[in-house]
XYZ file of C-alpha atoms in Angstrom:
786
model
C 42.141 151.504 91.535
C 45.098 150.604 89.328
C 47.577 147.851 90.147
C 50.471 150.125 91.155
C 48.203 152.124 93.429
C 47.046 148.937 95.159
C 50.670 147.875 95.527
C 51.517 151.294 96.956
C 48.839 151.058 99.654
C 49.845 147.466 100.470
C 53.464 148.575 100.882
C 52.460 151.485 103.079
C 50.292 149.228 105.235
C 53.047 146.610 105.487
C 55.709 149.160 106.448
C 53.485 151.460 108.502
C 55.794 151.538 111.538
C 58.853 152.080 109.362
C 57.133 154.866 107.419
C 56.085 156.498 110.688
C 59.668 156.375 111.997
C 60.986 158.117 108.865
C 58.113 160.619 108.947
C 58.960 161.466 112.562
C 62.584 162.136 111.604
C 61.414 164.484 108.844
C 58.820 166.031 111.136
C 61.513 166.792 113.719
C 63.478 168.943 111.297
C 60.404 170.601 109.780
C 58.735 171.305 113.141
C 61.943 172.742 114.556
C 62.282 175.007 111.507
C 58.650 176.160 111.686
C 58.845 176.687 115.460
C 62.127 178.583 115.552
C 61.506 180.608 112.390
C 57.987 181.537 113.563
C 59.463 182.589 116.912
C 62.142 184.633 115.176
C 59.612 186.354 112.932
C 57.210 186.978 115.842
C 59.972 188.548 117.912
C 61.023 190.741 114.998
C 57.424 191.881 114.461
C 56.924 192.463 118.204
C 60.160 194.427 118.412
C 59.240 196.576 115.391
C 55.733 197.198 116.771
C 57.143 198.171 120.175
C 59.762 200.496 118.703
C 57.259 202.149 116.385
C 54.525 202.620 118.973
C 56.892 204.120 121.569
C 58.992 206.052 118.996
C 62.321 204.482 119.857
C 65.165 206.900 119.109
C 67.867 206.168 116.530
C 70.782 208.342 117.678
C 71.979 209.298 121.185
C 74.715 211.368 122.757
C 75.867 212.118 126.298
C 77.469 215.467 127.123
C 78.619 217.493 130.122
C 76.062 220.302 130.039
C 74.322 222.388 127.379
C 71.507 224.954 127.409
C 68.112 223.750 126.210
C 68.287 226.252 123.368
C 71.024 224.093 121.810
C 68.451 221.365 121.131
C 66.933 223.623 118.464
C 70.277 223.729 116.668
C 70.443 219.931 116.805
C 66.861 219.751 115.501
C 67.904 221.866 112.515
C 70.505 219.285 111.395
C 69.559 217.761 108.054
C 68.032 214.322 108.549
C 66.823 214.894 112.133
C 63.056 214.470 112.537
C 62.655 214.862 116.320
C 64.805 215.656 119.349
C 64.386 214.996 123.060
C 66.841 216.849 125.287
C 66.794 215.354 128.764
C 68.670 214.796 131.992
C 70.164 211.418 132.876
C 72.043 210.993 136.133
C 73.217 207.949 138.124
C 72.036 207.148 141.635
C 72.566 204.640 144.430
C 69.372 203.071 145.803
C 68.459 201.736 149.221
C 65.688 199.200 148.593
C 63.811 197.538 151.434
C 64.492 193.816 151.490
C 67.732 194.208 149.503
C 70.854 194.186 151.673
C 73.286 195.391 149.056
C 72.920 198.820 147.463
C 71.347 198.955 144.017
C 72.313 201.218 141.135
C 69.962 203.301 139.035
C 69.666 205.856 136.296
C 67.328 208.775 136.917
C 65.870 209.839 133.565
C 63.846 213.008 133.111
C 60.437 212.888 131.435
C 57.939 215.659 130.705
C 55.720 216.618 133.645
C 52.705 215.789 131.515
C 52.129 212.403 129.910
C 53.761 213.197 126.589
C 57.030 211.994 125.127
C 58.684 213.098 121.949
C 60.750 209.907 121.853
C 61.265 206.704 123.875
C 57.726 206.741 125.192
C 56.882 204.777 128.327
C 54.423 201.905 128.445
C 52.870 201.982 131.924
C 52.183 198.398 132.992
C 50.776 199.165 136.409
C 49.851 202.302 138.319
C 49.842 205.743 136.723
C 52.022 208.408 135.186
C 53.674 211.043 137.373
C 51.356 213.924 138.281
C 52.344 217.598 137.927
C 53.068 219.312 141.223
C 53.548 216.102 143.214
C 57.155 215.943 144.396
C 59.451 212.919 144.316
C 57.175 210.701 142.230
C 58.884 208.166 139.987
C 58.084 205.401 137.537
C 60.270 202.315 137.981
C 61.333 199.778 135.327
C 59.290 196.582 135.381
C 62.251 194.182 135.571
C 63.606 195.816 138.731
C 60.146 196.054 140.264
C 59.431 192.367 139.647
C 62.764 191.182 141.026
C 62.344 193.256 144.204
C 58.557 192.866 144.543
C 57.892 196.598 144.298
C 54.419 198.013 143.691
C 52.890 201.480 143.223
C 52.883 203.210 146.596
C 56.198 201.738 147.760
C 59.085 204.023 148.660
C 62.752 204.054 147.705
C 65.716 205.977 149.101
C 68.292 207.256 146.641
C 71.575 209.157 146.712
C 72.007 211.227 143.539
C 74.221 214.241 142.867
C 74.986 214.528 146.597
C 71.283 214.573 147.593
C 69.515 211.904 149.640
C 66.018 211.474 148.212
C 62.900 209.675 149.339
C 61.042 208.590 146.219
C 57.487 207.319 145.814
C 56.727 204.742 143.133
C 53.516 205.625 141.291
C 53.847 203.302 138.317
C 55.653 200.326 136.791
C 56.815 201.089 133.245
C 58.583 199.729 130.178
C 60.756 201.634 127.741
C 62.138 200.511 124.356
C 65.393 202.131 125.433
C 65.858 199.670 128.311
C 64.496 196.331 127.124
C 67.774 194.898 128.396
C 68.736 196.782 131.580
C 72.540 196.834 131.501
C 74.258 198.905 134.207
C 77.018 201.321 133.143
C 80.197 199.328 132.492
C 78.337 196.026 132.830
C 78.396 193.032 130.498
C 74.847 191.805 131.042
C 71.587 192.950 132.631
C 71.239 192.942 136.405
C 67.517 193.233 136.951
C 67.679 192.929 140.734
C 70.354 195.553 141.384
C 69.989 197.987 138.499
C 66.911 200.130 137.918
C 65.741 202.857 135.592
C 63.660 205.523 137.330
C 61.747 208.148 135.385
C 61.194 211.467 137.170
C 59.647 214.815 136.351
C 62.084 217.034 134.482
C 61.326 220.011 136.682
C 62.396 218.042 139.766
C 65.442 216.372 138.249
C 66.687 219.781 137.045
C 67.009 220.888 140.645
C 68.564 217.649 141.883
C 71.201 217.560 139.112
C 71.696 221.360 139.067
C 70.771 221.487 135.373
C 68.007 224.079 135.282
C 67.354 225.082 131.697
C 70.007 222.612 130.558
C 70.437 218.988 129.521
C 73.182 216.348 129.548
C 71.694 213.683 127.263
C 69.961 213.853 123.910
C 67.996 211.379 121.797
C 67.144 211.835 118.112
C 64.724 210.373 115.623
C 65.875 210.391 112.009
C 63.872 211.275 108.940
C 63.220 208.510 106.399
C 66.282 207.734 104.260
C 68.483 210.014 106.376
C 72.151 209.048 106.713
C 72.880 208.033 110.289
C 76.633 208.531 109.828
C 76.131 212.084 108.524
C 73.796 212.963 111.412
C 76.258 211.527 113.963
C 79.077 213.662 112.537
C 76.967 216.830 112.701
C 75.737 216.089 116.234
C 79.333 215.582 117.357
C 80.292 218.902 115.795
C 77.469 220.775 117.521
C 77.966 219.140 120.944
C 81.781 219.103 120.997
C 82.088 222.507 122.804
C 79.725 221.216 125.498
C 81.655 218.092 126.422
C 79.934 215.721 124.024
C 80.978 212.095 124.563
C 80.325 211.176 120.949
C 77.044 210.366 119.277
C 76.140 206.783 118.411
C 73.362 204.921 116.649
C 71.168 201.966 117.551
C 73.923 199.492 116.700
C 75.898 200.764 119.709
C 72.933 201.327 122.039
C 73.492 198.673 124.724
C 69.932 197.442 125.160
C 69.176 197.251 121.447
C 72.521 195.624 120.618
C 72.043 192.858 123.184
C 68.412 192.317 122.160
C 69.493 191.998 118.518
C 72.142 189.452 119.456
C 69.624 187.263 121.272
C 67.164 187.385 118.383
C 69.886 186.834 115.767
C 71.081 183.758 117.650
C 67.586 182.357 117.303
C 67.707 183.016 113.554
C 70.979 181.090 113.343
C 69.437 178.160 115.177
C 66.360 178.312 112.934
C 68.439 178.085 109.761
C 71.233 175.708 110.738
C 69.939 173.066 113.168
C 66.761 172.134 111.205
C 68.902 172.037 108.053
C 71.149 169.460 109.667
C 68.130 167.437 110.801
C 66.612 167.550 107.302
C 69.903 166.512 105.703
C 69.989 163.470 107.963
C 66.348 162.754 107.130
C 67.159 162.947 103.386
C 70.004 160.498 103.878
C 67.655 158.169 105.758
C 65.022 158.366 102.994
C 67.694 157.486 100.441
C 68.911 154.495 102.479
C 65.404 153.198 103.153
C 64.286 153.581 99.537
C 67.434 151.913 98.252
C 66.891 148.965 100.585
C 63.214 148.701 99.591
C 64.164 148.613 95.914
C 66.789 145.975 96.659
C 64.219 143.735 98.361
C 61.657 144.271 95.575
C 63.925 143.866 92.547
C 61.966 140.824 91.350
C 58.685 142.737 91.570
C 60.257 145.608 89.629
C 61.361 143.182 86.921
C 57.873 141.700 86.663
C 56.298 145.175 86.420
C 58.641 146.079 83.573
C 57.993 142.719 81.877
C 54.250 143.456 81.954
C 54.839 146.714 80.091
C 55.265 149.362 82.781
C 57.753 151.973 81.620
C 60.883 152.987 83.498
C 59.345 156.352 84.271
C 56.143 154.791 85.599
C 57.972 152.380 87.892
C 60.339 155.101 89.117
C 57.361 157.400 89.715
C 55.755 154.669 91.837
C 58.679 154.702 94.265
C 58.949 158.484 94.105
C 55.281 158.736 95.158
C 56.102 156.355 98.021
C 58.847 158.700 99.235
C 56.582 161.741 98.826
C 53.865 160.092 100.922
C 56.473 159.671 103.651
C 57.319 163.372 103.297
C 53.618 164.298 103.354
C 53.190 162.351 106.599
C 56.170 164.204 108.067
C 54.791 167.585 106.987
C 51.305 166.737 108.320
C 52.790 165.852 111.701
C 55.140 168.822 111.769
C 52.715 171.665 111.044
C 50.647 171.456 114.260
C 53.737 170.540 116.299
C 55.726 173.413 114.770
C 52.873 175.885 115.333
C 52.551 174.801 118.959
C 56.302 174.975 119.427
C 56.432 178.437 117.845
C 53.712 179.664 120.186
C 55.452 178.273 123.278
C 58.831 179.710 122.271
C 57.389 183.093 121.283
C 55.601 183.476 124.616
C 58.775 182.424 126.442
C 60.943 184.996 124.666
C 58.322 187.771 124.721
C 58.028 187.296 128.493
C 61.795 187.086 128.747
C 62.208 190.424 126.901
C 59.053 191.892 128.492
C 57.545 193.055 125.225
C 54.246 194.801 126.013
C 52.583 193.190 122.979
C 53.410 189.863 121.334
C 52.740 189.945 117.582
C 52.445 186.203 116.907
C 51.856 184.968 113.381
C 52.294 181.639 111.662
C 53.216 182.920 108.241
C 52.255 180.788 105.259
C 55.635 181.250 103.563
C 57.415 179.701 106.569
C 55.287 176.536 106.377
C 55.574 176.435 102.575
C 59.350 176.872 102.718
C 59.686 174.093 105.306
C 57.587 171.722 103.184
C 59.508 172.655 100.024
C 62.866 172.033 101.705
C 61.614 168.659 102.960
C 60.400 167.670 99.482
C 63.675 168.761 97.880
C 65.716 166.959 100.540
C 63.737 163.750 100.080
C 63.876 164.073 96.279
C 67.646 164.476 96.312
C 67.896 161.544 98.684
C 65.766 159.345 96.424
C 67.311 160.456 93.127
C 70.098 157.884 93.022
C 67.745 155.030 93.866
C 65.206 156.069 91.236
C 67.962 156.174 88.629
C 68.865 152.587 89.481
C 65.203 151.558 89.211
C 64.909 153.104 85.748
C 68.118 151.502 84.473
C 67.402 147.972 85.722
C 66.628 145.590 82.779
C 63.595 143.328 83.421
C 65.508 140.080 82.917
C 68.168 141.147 85.424
C 65.647 142.398 87.949
C 63.512 139.210 87.795
C 66.511 136.974 88.408
C 67.534 136.371 91.981
C 70.472 138.446 93.142
C 73.727 136.641 92.439
C 75.313 135.568 95.740
C 78.728 137.006 96.512
C 81.234 134.147 96.683
C 84.505 136.077 96.508
C 86.531 135.863 99.675
C 86.986 139.095 101.578
C 90.135 140.200 103.385
C 88.550 139.096 106.630
C 87.932 135.590 105.328
C 91.550 135.268 104.210
C 92.746 135.744 107.769
C 93.746 132.471 109.366
C 92.777 133.798 112.791
C 89.135 134.258 111.780
C 88.663 130.485 112.015
C 89.175 130.756 115.756
C 85.955 132.761 116.066
C 82.600 131.045 116.682
C 80.563 130.363 113.484
C 77.964 133.009 114.354
C 80.607 135.728 114.557
C 82.176 134.613 111.291
C 78.766 134.841 109.613
C 78.258 138.355 110.984
C 81.671 139.607 109.825
C 81.284 137.917 106.437
C 77.907 139.540 105.770
C 79.226 142.968 106.692
C 82.474 142.785 104.729
C 80.855 141.358 101.580
C 78.514 144.363 101.291
C 80.745 147.319 102.219
C 78.544 149.983 100.594
C 75.461 148.769 102.453
C 77.402 148.512 105.696
C 78.819 151.994 105.216
C 75.351 153.501 104.702
C 74.049 151.851 107.891
C 77.138 152.928 109.820
C 76.780 156.508 108.534
C 73.127 156.640 109.532
C 73.960 155.494 113.058
C 76.849 157.977 113.269
C 74.463 160.804 112.337
C 72.089 159.584 115.059
C 74.856 159.990 117.637
C 75.916 163.338 116.124
C 72.504 164.983 116.402
C 72.270 164.069 120.083
C 75.711 165.625 120.654
C 74.601 168.716 118.726
C 71.371 169.041 120.690
C 73.095 168.614 124.051
C 76.320 170.598 123.560
C 74.802 174.073 123.196
C 74.878 174.677 126.950
C 78.498 173.513 127.378
C 79.899 176.644 125.740
C 77.634 178.861 127.846
C 78.804 177.096 131.003
C 82.455 177.576 130.009
C 81.770 181.274 129.311
C 80.237 181.595 132.749
C 83.170 179.908 134.475
C 85.787 181.931 132.607
C 84.086 185.296 133.066
C 82.682 185.053 136.582
C 85.086 182.633 138.256
C 88.482 183.104 136.593
C 88.398 186.691 135.214
C 86.120 188.458 137.711
C 86.996 187.370 141.227
C 85.893 190.432 143.148
C 82.897 190.456 145.481
C 81.752 193.859 144.266
C 82.802 196.564 141.837
C 82.341 200.234 142.652
C 82.125 202.852 139.861
C 82.803 206.502 140.702
C 81.235 209.601 139.226
C 84.613 211.078 138.226
C 88.177 209.863 137.926
C 90.236 210.378 141.094
C 93.893 210.405 142.071
C 95.248 207.092 143.319
C 96.187 208.822 146.577
C 92.512 208.896 147.587
C 92.229 205.094 147.676
C 92.897 205.145 151.411
C 89.415 206.461 152.154
C 87.900 203.389 150.495
C 90.424 200.933 151.923
C 89.323 202.046 155.385
C 85.695 201.079 154.734
C 84.406 198.254 156.961
C 84.825 194.758 155.561
C 87.268 195.653 152.757
C 89.808 192.839 152.565
C 91.485 193.771 149.306
C 90.972 196.658 146.926
C 92.258 197.049 143.371
C 91.626 200.238 141.353
C 90.774 200.295 137.663
C 90.122 202.914 135.008
C 87.187 202.404 132.622
C 86.986 204.658 129.554
C 84.500 204.448 126.653
C 86.358 204.294 123.362
C 85.821 203.543 119.704
C 88.040 201.406 117.490
C 88.240 202.615 113.908
C 90.139 200.573 111.352
C 89.740 200.422 107.582
C 86.439 202.377 107.610
C 84.935 200.039 110.240
C 84.072 201.213 113.770
C 83.241 199.420 117.004
C 82.522 200.901 120.445
C 84.589 199.198 123.154
C 85.416 199.505 126.835
C 89.025 200.550 127.434
C 89.874 198.989 130.785
C 93.035 199.767 132.746
C 93.959 197.144 135.351
C 96.827 197.135 137.862
C 99.737 194.888 136.928
C 99.678 191.732 139.024
C 96.053 192.288 140.062
C 94.089 189.236 141.147
C 90.497 190.490 141.445
C 90.015 191.341 137.757
C 92.084 189.748 135.019
C 92.013 189.296 131.262
C 91.370 185.552 130.797
C 90.703 183.586 127.592
C 88.236 180.764 127.023
C 90.953 178.163 127.639
C 91.850 179.903 130.934
C 94.966 181.544 129.447
C 96.055 184.717 131.269
C 97.019 187.879 129.364
C 100.017 189.485 131.090
C 99.434 193.228 130.712
C 102.326 195.471 129.680
C 102.649 199.249 130.280
C 102.548 200.702 126.757
C 100.478 198.247 124.719
C 97.022 196.718 124.774
C 95.414 193.304 124.650
C 92.219 193.107 122.612
C 89.630 190.377 122.329
C 90.264 187.750 119.673
C 86.852 188.486 118.164
C 87.738 192.177 117.737
C 91.067 191.293 116.149
C 89.395 188.933 113.701
C 86.692 191.447 112.754
C 89.237 194.178 112.009
C 91.945 191.939 110.550
C 94.447 192.970 113.226
C 97.655 191.185 114.172
C 100.069 191.278 117.084
C 102.286 194.340 116.787
C 99.803 196.405 114.729
C 99.075 199.995 115.714
C 95.488 200.445 116.887
C 93.786 203.877 116.705
C 91.409 204.488 119.618
C 88.992 207.414 119.847
C 88.640 208.347 123.525
C 84.984 209.262 124.100
C 85.233 210.815 127.550
C 86.207 214.299 128.674
C 88.563 215.803 126.099
C 87.799 213.655 123.075
C 90.813 212.699 121.009
C 92.301 209.833 119.072
C 95.327 207.968 120.419
C 97.378 205.147 118.892
C 98.561 202.090 120.828
C 100.394 198.924 119.857
C 98.678 195.533 120.125
C 100.584 193.255 122.513
C 98.325 190.271 121.967
C 94.826 188.850 121.914
C 92.626 187.365 124.613
C 89.900 184.931 123.583
C 87.421 186.382 126.072
C 83.911 184.862 125.905
C 81.949 188.001 126.875
C 82.282 191.633 125.882
C 84.541 193.556 123.507
C 87.067 195.082 125.880
C 90.521 196.513 125.245
C 92.861 195.856 128.192
C 95.811 197.960 129.270
C 98.003 198.294 132.340
C 96.544 200.967 134.648
C 99.620 203.200 134.754
C 100.086 203.028 130.996
C 96.459 203.973 130.401
C 96.802 206.977 132.723
C 99.812 208.218 130.798
C 98.009 207.604 127.493
C 95.099 209.765 128.673
C 97.388 212.450 130.103
C 95.922 211.712 133.544
C 98.559 209.590 135.326
C 97.892 207.994 138.711
C 94.093 208.070 138.361
C 91.279 205.553 138.692
C 87.503 205.580 138.097
C 86.448 202.500 140.021
C 87.631 199.669 142.180
C 87.203 195.935 142.613
C 86.765 194.922 146.219
C 87.087 191.667 148.111
C 84.753 191.752 151.124
C 84.812 190.057 154.514
C 81.446 188.207 154.678
C 81.111 188.990 158.380
C 81.146 192.738 157.693
C 79.466 192.939 154.290
C 76.155 194.278 155.680
C 77.985 197.085 157.421
C 79.862 197.896 154.199
C 76.621 197.907 152.200
C 75.109 200.359 154.656
C 77.999 202.777 154.148
C 77.906 202.446 150.351
C 74.198 203.287 150.285
C 75.118 206.699 151.664
C 78.275 207.312 149.600
C 77.783 210.221 147.185
C 80.966 209.448 145.251
C 79.631 206.083 144.035
C 77.418 205.991 140.964
C 77.110 202.221 140.525
C 77.680 199.181 142.697
C 77.850 195.796 140.998
C 77.889 192.501 142.889
C 79.553 189.614 141.077
C 77.161 187.038 142.480
C 74.213 189.150 141.336
C 75.638 189.536 137.838
C 76.341 185.798 137.706
C 72.821 184.931 138.845
C 71.353 187.248 136.234
C 73.568 185.796 133.499
C 72.372 182.329 134.431
C 68.786 183.510 134.457
C 69.105 185.162 131.051
C 71.547 183.472 128.661
C 71.664 180.073 130.343
C 67.895 179.915 130.740
C 67.294 180.704 127.076
C 69.954 178.259 125.872
C 68.702 175.463 128.134
C 65.174 176.040 126.874
C 66.328 175.632 123.255
C 68.544 172.697 124.261
C 65.602 170.802 125.753
C 63.674 171.172 122.502
C 66.635 170.101 120.383
C 67.342 167.080 122.577
C 63.760 165.825 122.204
C 63.983 166.006 118.418
C 67.501 164.554 118.452
C 66.282 161.540 120.431
C 63.454 161.022 117.911
C 65.956 161.118 115.046
C 68.339 158.743 116.839
C 65.561 156.218 117.394
C 64.274 156.606 113.825
C 67.701 155.979 112.321
C 68.547 152.971 114.484
C 65.090 151.404 114.168
C 65.052 151.755 110.391
C 68.535 150.282 110.104
C 67.488 147.259 112.148
C 64.151 146.867 110.391
C 65.692 147.077 106.896
C 68.333 144.518 107.854
C 65.532 142.178 108.920
C 63.658 142.695 105.637
C 66.794 141.957 103.610
C 67.758 138.824 105.498
C 64.366 137.356 106.363
C 64.763 134.433 103.915
C 68.249 133.685 105.158
C 67.212 133.804 108.796
C 64.101 131.713 108.153
C 66.262 129.137 106.360
C 68.511 128.943 109.409
C 65.456 128.428 111.618
C 64.350 125.506 109.419
C 67.865 124.085 109.676
C 67.578 124.032 113.458
C 68.908 127.386 114.655
C 67.053 128.780 117.680
C 65.407 132.211 117.845
C 68.218 133.421 120.116
C 70.853 132.287 117.602
C 69.282 134.007 114.593
C 68.685 137.101 116.749
C 72.392 137.096 117.498
C 73.177 137.049 113.773
C 70.936 140.004 112.981
C 71.431 142.134 116.059
C 75.114 141.258 116.191
C 75.504 142.783 112.739
C 73.847 145.973 113.964
C 76.091 146.002 117.048
C 79.175 145.509 114.852
C 78.226 148.556 112.798
C 77.252 150.583 115.883
C 80.682 150.123 117.499
C 82.589 152.332 115.006
C 79.490 154.531 114.469
C 79.674 155.819 118.051
C 83.168 157.404 117.912
C 82.520 158.602 114.360
C 79.226 160.163 115.483
C 80.933 161.880 118.423
C 83.492 163.364 116.020
C 80.810 164.511 113.544
C 78.737 165.918 116.405
C 81.735 167.905 117.600
C 82.184 169.348 114.111
C 78.491 170.238 113.783
C 78.559 171.847 117.231
C 81.475 174.010 116.140
C 79.524 175.113 113.081
C 76.463 176.043 115.181
C 78.541 177.755 117.891
C 80.217 179.919 115.256
C 76.800 180.958 113.942
C 75.582 181.772 117.477
C 78.597 183.921 118.410
C 78.027 187.652 118.267
C 79.655 190.968 119.108
C 79.285 190.644 122.871
C 79.108 186.876 123.287
C 81.856 184.738 121.779
C 80.754 181.238 122.724
C 83.746 178.862 122.883
C 83.604 175.453 121.252
C 83.364 173.147 124.249
C 81.798 169.699 124.378
C 82.017 168.184 127.825
C 82.563 164.494 128.512
C 79.083 164.341 130.051
C 77.603 165.447 126.717
C 79.416 162.678 124.853
C 78.294 160.209 127.513
C 74.698 161.385 127.195
C 74.794 160.896 123.415
C 76.170 157.375 123.836
C 73.491 156.482 126.382
C 70.686 157.835 124.172
C 72.032 155.931 121.177
C 72.412 152.754 123.223
C 68.859 152.999 124.569
C 67.524 153.646 121.048
C 69.455 150.627 119.775
C 68.161 148.483 122.626
C 64.522 149.474 122.072
C 64.920 148.929 118.334
C 66.492 145.522 118.984
C 63.571 144.484 121.183
C 61.059 145.542 118.522
C 62.967 143.702 115.786
C 63.324 140.648 118.028
C 59.544 140.512 118.294
C 59.356 140.497 114.486
C 61.923 137.684 114.386
C 59.897 135.624 116.809
C 56.826 136.096 114.582
C 58.523 135.004 111.348
C 56.205 132.831 109.219
C 58.731 130.256 108.059
C 56.562 128.744 105.305
C 55.588 132.056 103.694
C 59.117 133.384 103.865
C 60.578 130.272 102.232
C 58.058 130.141 99.415
C 59.497 130.810 95.999
C 58.888 134.366 94.779
C 57.017 133.772 91.559
C-alpha cells in the first residue's frame, strides 16, 4: 500500500463520525430522489398499464338524445378506432347507515361481460347476469366507505323512478379513478357513487330505448384529437351535444395527473435542494481539512508528489464520502420508493401496481451526487494544487490586524472570553460566513420540509370555511325559474337558501382552451362566495366576471379585457364578457358572475340550477329523508363530507410526503451543525489545548468554542427562515396545478419547529464536541508538527 493510500485510510478512520455525518446528508438527498422518482415512475407505469388493459377512452361527449344508429356515423370519423354509445344518468341514493342522501351516476354496460371501452375491473363479486333485473356493480371507493358488499341493497331515485338495486359486484373503472361528483371540486367517496347497470334496464328507466346520451371514443394511433373533437361536435350538434373533450378535460384523469405531476415536482426540486446543500457542506469540510493539513501538503510536495497527485488524494477522499452516501441511499431509497408506491397505489386504487427500481434512476442520482460533490470540492482542490511547498510547510501567519470590532472602545467592557470569541470570528470573515451559511441552510431545509402542509391548510380554510359556508348544495336536473324556490324553502330544516346557476363553459384565448365552471351567485349572498387565498372577497357585478388568478395568468388576461366563453349546455354558443377582476382562489378554475347577469347572458333570466342551503341541525334528518325521495334533485353535496374527503385525500398525501421530508431535513440539520462544530474544534485544538495548559478550565475553553458556534447560529436562524421561505415558494409554485393553486403560506408554528429542530441539533452537536474537548491529549496536541 502506497503512502498516500495509508494516509487516506488513517484520515478516514480519524474522521469516521464526521465522514458519516456528511454521507448521511448526501444520502438524504439521494434517497429522497430515488424514492420519489421511483414512486413517480411506478405510478406512471401502473396508470399506463391500467388504461391499456381496460381500454380507457380518449374522447367523450354528453348530448341530449341520439339514436344508436348515429354511433356508426361517429365511428366513421377519420381517426376514430372504437366507439361506445351508452346511457349515463344521475340518481339520488338511500344507503343504509348513511343519514344524508348520496349522489350517483348510473352508467349503462353491455348485458354480457364485454366492453368496447372503459372496461371494468371486478374486485369482488361478479358481473351482472342477463335477465336478472336491478343488478348493479358499485364503485370500490363508495363501497369501502359505506361498508357495502355483494348482496347488499340500495334504493335510488332516477328519472322519476324509485328503484331497489342489488349489488352483485365491487368494480373499478379507469374512467372514475377519482370519483368527482358533477360540479364538485374534489372526490367524495362516501356520498358519490358510480353504479353500472345493464343497458337494457337503464334504457327503460331513462326512457332512451334504442338511443344514447353519452359517447366515449378511442382514437387510432397518431390521430389528431383536436380534429376528432371538431368532427364529433359537428355530428352531435343537432342532438344537443354539450361539446366533446379529450382526456385533458376528463375530471378523473385530470385530477390524477395533477397528483402524479406534483410528485414529479417534489422528486426533481426537493432532492436537488438537499444535494446542493450537501455539495456546499462537502466544499466547506474539504476546505477546512486542507487548512488543517497545509503542513502535510507542503511536505508531500517537498518529497516529490505532484500537484495533480496531491489534489487527486483529496478528491478521492471526497468521492469516498460520496460513495458512502450512495451506498446508504440505495437501500433506503428503494425501501422508501416501495412504501410510497404502495401508499399512492392504494390511494388511487390501481388494480395492479407496476413497481420497478429502474437502473437509470439510481445511476442518475449517483451521478448528480458525484457532480455536486465535485463542484463543491473544485475550489479547494485548486487551492491545493497552487500552494507552493515552502508556503504550505510554514505555519499559517497569525492575523494581527485590528478588526472593526476591536477598534470599538465599548468592546473592552466585555469579558475576555467574549472578546476572544468576537475576535476569532471577525478576523476570519470568509470562514465565519461559510459556517453561518451552512447553519442557515440547515434551518431552511427544516422550514422547507415542514411548510408543505401550511398551504394545503390555508386552501382548506379558504375554500371550505370562508368561500363555502353552506351545509349542503343541491343540484337540479334542469334549470328552473326563480319563482319555484318557494317549494324548496318550505322543506323541513331549511334556515336559509341561496340559488345559483352552474354552467359548463370553455375559455378560448389566443389558440389556448380551458374548460371551466361558469358559476352565477346572488349578489350579497353569504353561503357561497368568491374568496381569495388571503381571504379577500370578490364583489360580483351584474355584467362582468371574476376569474381565478391562475386562469388569468395562464391566458395573459388583464382587468377590463373581453373574455370569450363557449357555453357548453343546451344551445351551444359563444358569448363575450368583460373581466371585472381576479380572485386568487386556491381550488378549481371557476368563472364567477352575478346570478341575474348570467341569466341575461344566457338568454334565460330569473333561472337557477341549484341551491346552497343552511340547515337547522335539529331537523336535518327529516330534510335528508325528503331529499332522498325528491326526483328533481340529481346531486346532493354536504360541505362537511367534501371537507372530510379533501382532508383524507390531499392533506393525507401531503402530510405523508411532509413526514418523509422532515426526517431527511432533521438529518441534514444535524449533519451541518455537527460538522461545523467538529471542524471548529479541529482548527482550534492547539489554541484550546494551549489555554488548558495556561490554566483555563474545560468549561472555559468549551465556552470559547461553543460560544463561537452560538454567535454564528444567532444570525443563521433568521437568515435560514428567510431562505426557507424562499425555497418553499419555489416548491409551492412547482406543486401548483390547474385545479389546485397552493398559496405560499408558512405558519409561525413551522418557523418555530425549524428553530427548535436546529436548536436541538446544535445542543446535541455541542455535547458531542464537548466530550471531544474533555478528551483532548494536551501533550500530543502541543507537540511541534515536524
